[in-house]
Short mmCIF file of C-alpha atoms in Angstrom, two decimals:
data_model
loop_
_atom_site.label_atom_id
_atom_site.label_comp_id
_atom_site.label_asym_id
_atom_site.label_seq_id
_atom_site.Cartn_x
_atom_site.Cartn_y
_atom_site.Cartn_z
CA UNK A 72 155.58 4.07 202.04
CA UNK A 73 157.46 4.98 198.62
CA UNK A 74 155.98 8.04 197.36
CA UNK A 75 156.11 8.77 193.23
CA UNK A 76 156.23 12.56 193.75
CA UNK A 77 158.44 14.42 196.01
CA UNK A 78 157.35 18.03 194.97
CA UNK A 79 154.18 19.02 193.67
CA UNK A 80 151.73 21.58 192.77
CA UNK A 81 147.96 20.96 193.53
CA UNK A 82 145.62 22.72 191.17
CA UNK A 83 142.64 23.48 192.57
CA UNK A 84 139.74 25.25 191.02
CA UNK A 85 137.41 27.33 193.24
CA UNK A 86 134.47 24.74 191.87
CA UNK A 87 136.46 22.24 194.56
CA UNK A 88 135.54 24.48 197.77
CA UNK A 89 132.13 24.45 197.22
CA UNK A 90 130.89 20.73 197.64
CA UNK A 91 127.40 20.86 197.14
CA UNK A 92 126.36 24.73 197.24
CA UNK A 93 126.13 27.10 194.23
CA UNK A 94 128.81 29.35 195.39
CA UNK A 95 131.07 30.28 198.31
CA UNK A 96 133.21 27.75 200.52
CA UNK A 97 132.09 24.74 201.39
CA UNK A 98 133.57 24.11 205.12
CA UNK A 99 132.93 20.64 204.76
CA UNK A 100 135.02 20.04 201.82
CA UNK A 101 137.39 22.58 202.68
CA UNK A 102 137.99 20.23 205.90
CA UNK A 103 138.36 17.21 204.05
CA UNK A 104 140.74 18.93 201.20
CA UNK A 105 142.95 20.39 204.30
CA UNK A 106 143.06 16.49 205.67
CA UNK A 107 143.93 14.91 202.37
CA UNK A 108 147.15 17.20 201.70
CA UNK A 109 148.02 16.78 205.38
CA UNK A 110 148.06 13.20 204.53
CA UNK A 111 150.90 13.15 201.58
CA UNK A 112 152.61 16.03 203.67
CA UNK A 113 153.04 13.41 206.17
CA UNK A 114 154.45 10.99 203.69
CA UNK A 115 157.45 13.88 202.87
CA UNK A 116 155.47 15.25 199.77
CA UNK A 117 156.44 19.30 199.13
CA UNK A 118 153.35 20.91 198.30
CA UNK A 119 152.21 24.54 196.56
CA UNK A 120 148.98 25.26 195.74
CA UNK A 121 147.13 27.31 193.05
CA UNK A 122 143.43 28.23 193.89
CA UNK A 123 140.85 29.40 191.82
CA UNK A 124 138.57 31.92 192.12
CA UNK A 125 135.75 30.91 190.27
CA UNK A 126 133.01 29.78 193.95
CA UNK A 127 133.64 33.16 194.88
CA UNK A 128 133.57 34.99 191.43
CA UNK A 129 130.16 33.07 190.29
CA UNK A 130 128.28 35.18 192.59
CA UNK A 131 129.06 38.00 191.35
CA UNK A 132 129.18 36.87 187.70
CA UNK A 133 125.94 38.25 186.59
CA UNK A 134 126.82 41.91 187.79
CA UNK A 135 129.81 41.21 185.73
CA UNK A 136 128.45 40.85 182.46
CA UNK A 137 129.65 43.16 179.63
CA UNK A 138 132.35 44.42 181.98
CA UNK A 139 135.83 45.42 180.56
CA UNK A 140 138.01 41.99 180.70
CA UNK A 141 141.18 43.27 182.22
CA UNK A 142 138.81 44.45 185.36
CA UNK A 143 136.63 41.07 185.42
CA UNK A 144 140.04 39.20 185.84
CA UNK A 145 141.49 41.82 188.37
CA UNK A 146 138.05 40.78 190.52
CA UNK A 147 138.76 37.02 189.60
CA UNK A 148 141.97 37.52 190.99
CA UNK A 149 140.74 39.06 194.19
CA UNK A 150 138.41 36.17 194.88
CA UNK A 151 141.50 33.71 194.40
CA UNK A 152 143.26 35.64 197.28
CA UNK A 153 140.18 35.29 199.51
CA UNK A 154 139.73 30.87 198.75
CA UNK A 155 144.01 31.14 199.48
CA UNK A 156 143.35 33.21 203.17
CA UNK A 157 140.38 30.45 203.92
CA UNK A 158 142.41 27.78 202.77
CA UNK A 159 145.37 28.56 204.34
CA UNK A 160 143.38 29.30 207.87
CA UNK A 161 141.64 25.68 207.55
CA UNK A 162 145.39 24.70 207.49
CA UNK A 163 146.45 26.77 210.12
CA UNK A 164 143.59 25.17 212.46
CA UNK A 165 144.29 21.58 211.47
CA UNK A 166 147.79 22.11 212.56
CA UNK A 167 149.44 22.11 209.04
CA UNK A 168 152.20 25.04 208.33
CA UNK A 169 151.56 27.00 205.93
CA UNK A 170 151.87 30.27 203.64
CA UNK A 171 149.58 32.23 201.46
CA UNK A 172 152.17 34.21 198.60
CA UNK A 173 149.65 36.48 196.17
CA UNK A 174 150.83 37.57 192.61
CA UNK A 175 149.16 41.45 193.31
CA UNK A 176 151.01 43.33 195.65
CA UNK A 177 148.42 43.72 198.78
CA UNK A 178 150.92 42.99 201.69
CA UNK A 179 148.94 44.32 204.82
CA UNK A 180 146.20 40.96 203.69
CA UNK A 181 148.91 38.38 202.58
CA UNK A 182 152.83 38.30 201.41
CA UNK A 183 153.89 39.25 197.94
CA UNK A 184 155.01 35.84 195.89
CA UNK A 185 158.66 35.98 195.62
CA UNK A 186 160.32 32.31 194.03
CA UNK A 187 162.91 31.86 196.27
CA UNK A 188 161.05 32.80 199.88
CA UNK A 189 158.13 30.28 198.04
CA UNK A 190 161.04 27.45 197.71
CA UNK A 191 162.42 27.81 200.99
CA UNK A 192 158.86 27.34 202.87
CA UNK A 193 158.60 24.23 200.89
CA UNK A 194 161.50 22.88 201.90
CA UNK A 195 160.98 23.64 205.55
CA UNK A 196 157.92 21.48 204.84
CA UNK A 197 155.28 24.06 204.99
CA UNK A 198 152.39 23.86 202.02
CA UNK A 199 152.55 26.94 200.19
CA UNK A 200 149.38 28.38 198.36
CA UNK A 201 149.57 30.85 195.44
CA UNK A 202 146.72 33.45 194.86
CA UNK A 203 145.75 36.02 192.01
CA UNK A 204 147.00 33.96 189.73
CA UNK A 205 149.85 35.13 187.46
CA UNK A 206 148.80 38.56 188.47
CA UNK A 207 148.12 39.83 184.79
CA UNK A 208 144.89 39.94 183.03
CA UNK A 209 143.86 37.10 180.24
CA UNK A 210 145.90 34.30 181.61
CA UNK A 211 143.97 31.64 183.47
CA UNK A 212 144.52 30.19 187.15
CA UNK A 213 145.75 27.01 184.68
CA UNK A 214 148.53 28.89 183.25
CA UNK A 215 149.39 29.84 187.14
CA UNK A 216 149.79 26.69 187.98
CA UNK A 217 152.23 25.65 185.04
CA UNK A 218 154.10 28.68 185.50
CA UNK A 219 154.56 28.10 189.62
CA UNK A 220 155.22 24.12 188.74
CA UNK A 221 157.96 25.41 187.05
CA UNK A 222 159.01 28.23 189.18
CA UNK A 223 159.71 26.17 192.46
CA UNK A 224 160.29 22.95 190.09
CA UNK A 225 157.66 20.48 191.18
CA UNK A 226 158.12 17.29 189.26
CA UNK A 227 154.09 16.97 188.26
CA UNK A 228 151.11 19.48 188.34
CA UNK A 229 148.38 17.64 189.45
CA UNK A 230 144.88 19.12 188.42
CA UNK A 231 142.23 18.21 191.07
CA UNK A 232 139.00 18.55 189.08
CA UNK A 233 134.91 17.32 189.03
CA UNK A 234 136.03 14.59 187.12
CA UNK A 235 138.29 11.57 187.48
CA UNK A 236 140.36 12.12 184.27
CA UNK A 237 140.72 12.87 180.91
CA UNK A 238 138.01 11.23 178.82
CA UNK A 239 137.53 10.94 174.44
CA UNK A 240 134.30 12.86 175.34
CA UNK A 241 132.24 15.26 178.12
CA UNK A 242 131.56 11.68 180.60
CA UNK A 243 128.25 13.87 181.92
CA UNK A 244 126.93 14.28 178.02
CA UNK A 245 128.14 11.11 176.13
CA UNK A 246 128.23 7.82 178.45
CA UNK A 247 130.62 5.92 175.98
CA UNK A 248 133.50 8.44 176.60
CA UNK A 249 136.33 6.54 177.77
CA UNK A 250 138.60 7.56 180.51
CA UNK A 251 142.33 7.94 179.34
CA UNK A 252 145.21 6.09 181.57
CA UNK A 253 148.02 8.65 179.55
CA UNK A 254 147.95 10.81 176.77
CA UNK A 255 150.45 12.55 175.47
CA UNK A 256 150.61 16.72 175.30
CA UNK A 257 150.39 16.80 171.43
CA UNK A 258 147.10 14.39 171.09
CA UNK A 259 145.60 16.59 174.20
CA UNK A 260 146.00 19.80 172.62
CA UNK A 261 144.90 18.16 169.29
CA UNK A 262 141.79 17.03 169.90
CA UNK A 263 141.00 19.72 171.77
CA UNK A 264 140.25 17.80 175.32
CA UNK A 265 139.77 20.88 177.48
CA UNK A 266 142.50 19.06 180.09
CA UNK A 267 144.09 22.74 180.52
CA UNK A 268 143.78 25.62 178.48
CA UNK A 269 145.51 26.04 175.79
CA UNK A 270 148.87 28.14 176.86
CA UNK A 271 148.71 26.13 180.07
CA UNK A 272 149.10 22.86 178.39
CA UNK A 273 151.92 24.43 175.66
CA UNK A 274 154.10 25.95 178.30
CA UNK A 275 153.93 22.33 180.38
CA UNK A 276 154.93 20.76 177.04
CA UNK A 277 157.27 23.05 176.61
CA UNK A 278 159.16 23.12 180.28
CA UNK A 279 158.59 19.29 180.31
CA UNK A 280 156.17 19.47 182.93
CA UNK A 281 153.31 16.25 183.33
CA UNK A 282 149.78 16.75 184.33
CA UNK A 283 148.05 14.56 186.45
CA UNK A 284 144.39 15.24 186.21
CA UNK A 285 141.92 13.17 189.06
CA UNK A 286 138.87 13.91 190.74
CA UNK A 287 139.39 15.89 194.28
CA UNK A 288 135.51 14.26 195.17
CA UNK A 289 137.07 11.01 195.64
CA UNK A 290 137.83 10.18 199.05
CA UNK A 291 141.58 9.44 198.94
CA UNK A 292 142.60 10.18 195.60
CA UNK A 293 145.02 12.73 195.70
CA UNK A 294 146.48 10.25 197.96
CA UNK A 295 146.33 7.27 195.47
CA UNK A 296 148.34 9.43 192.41
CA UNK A 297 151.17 10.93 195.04
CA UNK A 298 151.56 6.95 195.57
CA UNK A 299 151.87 6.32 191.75
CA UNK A 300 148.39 4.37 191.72
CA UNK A 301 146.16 4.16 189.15
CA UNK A 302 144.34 7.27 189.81
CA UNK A 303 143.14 9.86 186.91
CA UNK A 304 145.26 10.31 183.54
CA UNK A 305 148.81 11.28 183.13
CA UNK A 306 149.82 13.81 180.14
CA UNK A 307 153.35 13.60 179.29
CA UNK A 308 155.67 14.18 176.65
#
């Protein structure tokens, strides 16, 4: 079975763990995200991770409010190491290698992210998840992920969200939005069509890096768009 993508980086927001609850993990869907990469890691696929924080963060969000940003992203960043630890023990117990690399320096919990050690699991065909982000304040779990992509040179971030692609509109508030096949950086950041945020898409464009945005809620579709099938939208150059 030909795979399109050799190396990759999943993009997962905390949303993803938490199937049907209002916060917090989701065992259920952290199960069936652990099969699904186990799948294309079976097919030869490299694969990091970037985890968000935002299941864990949400409740705690109202205790947040008015709080000094720099410390309300430090805490984000904390609840993207604890969705990386459960993540990476649902791997552990479904047999799949694995290693959890944080941006903050907290090595008695999990190891420090350094490029090289994060390029070398991959290629010993472990799945390698990156927490805290990029470990500063006021950059985005998005911007992590196009900075890693790049870092351990994945040919493709692909951005496993609620929603099965880029559409001309919010799909849950206008029912005529229509669901992109490709789009191109510069008509993404354009019209504005919250795919990433806006330094995560630039530094993609920048570094030559394509997003692959698809819905993690469909059964098999991370599958489908590591086989080149016609699964989500593709931004390019």
């Amino acid at each position: 079975m030909t795979v399109a993508y050799r190396r990759i980086l999943l993009k997962l927001s905390g949303e993803a763990l938490m199937g049907d609850d209002d916060y917090g993990i989701s065992r259920d869907m952290l199960a069936r995200i652990v099969a699904e990469i186990a799948e294309i890691r079976a097919l030869g696929v490299e694969v990091g991770v970037v985890i968000g924080g935002g299941n864990i963060f949400r409740g705690v969000a109202g205790g947040a409010a008015g709080m000094d940003r720099a410390t309300a992203d430090y805490m984000g960043m904390l609840a993207t190491v604890m969705n990386a630890l459960a993540l990476g023990d649902a791997m552990r117990q479904a047999g799949v290698a694995a290693r959890v690399q944080s941006a903050l320096s907290i090595e008695p919990v999990v190891e420090f992210y350094i490029r090289g050690k994060s390029i070398r699991y991959l290629e010993e065909g472990k799945v390698v998840i990156f927490a805290a982000g990029t470990g500063n304040p006021f950059f985005t779990t998005d911007t992590a992920a196009a900075l890693r992509g790049r870092e351990i040179e994945a040919e493709v971030v692909l951005k496993a969200t609620k929603v099965d692609g880029v559409y001309s509109a919010d799909p849950m508030k206008d029912k005529s939005a229509t669901r992109y096949d490709r789009i191109s950086f510069d008509e993404a950041i354009s019209r504005d069509l919250k795919v990433m945020d806006a330094t995560a898409l630039a530094l993609c464009r920048d570094q030559q890096l394509p997003i692959k945005v698809f819905s993690i809620f469909k059964p098999g579709a991370l599958k489908r768009v590591v086989l080149g099938e016609d699964e989500g939208t593709l931004v390019h150059i």
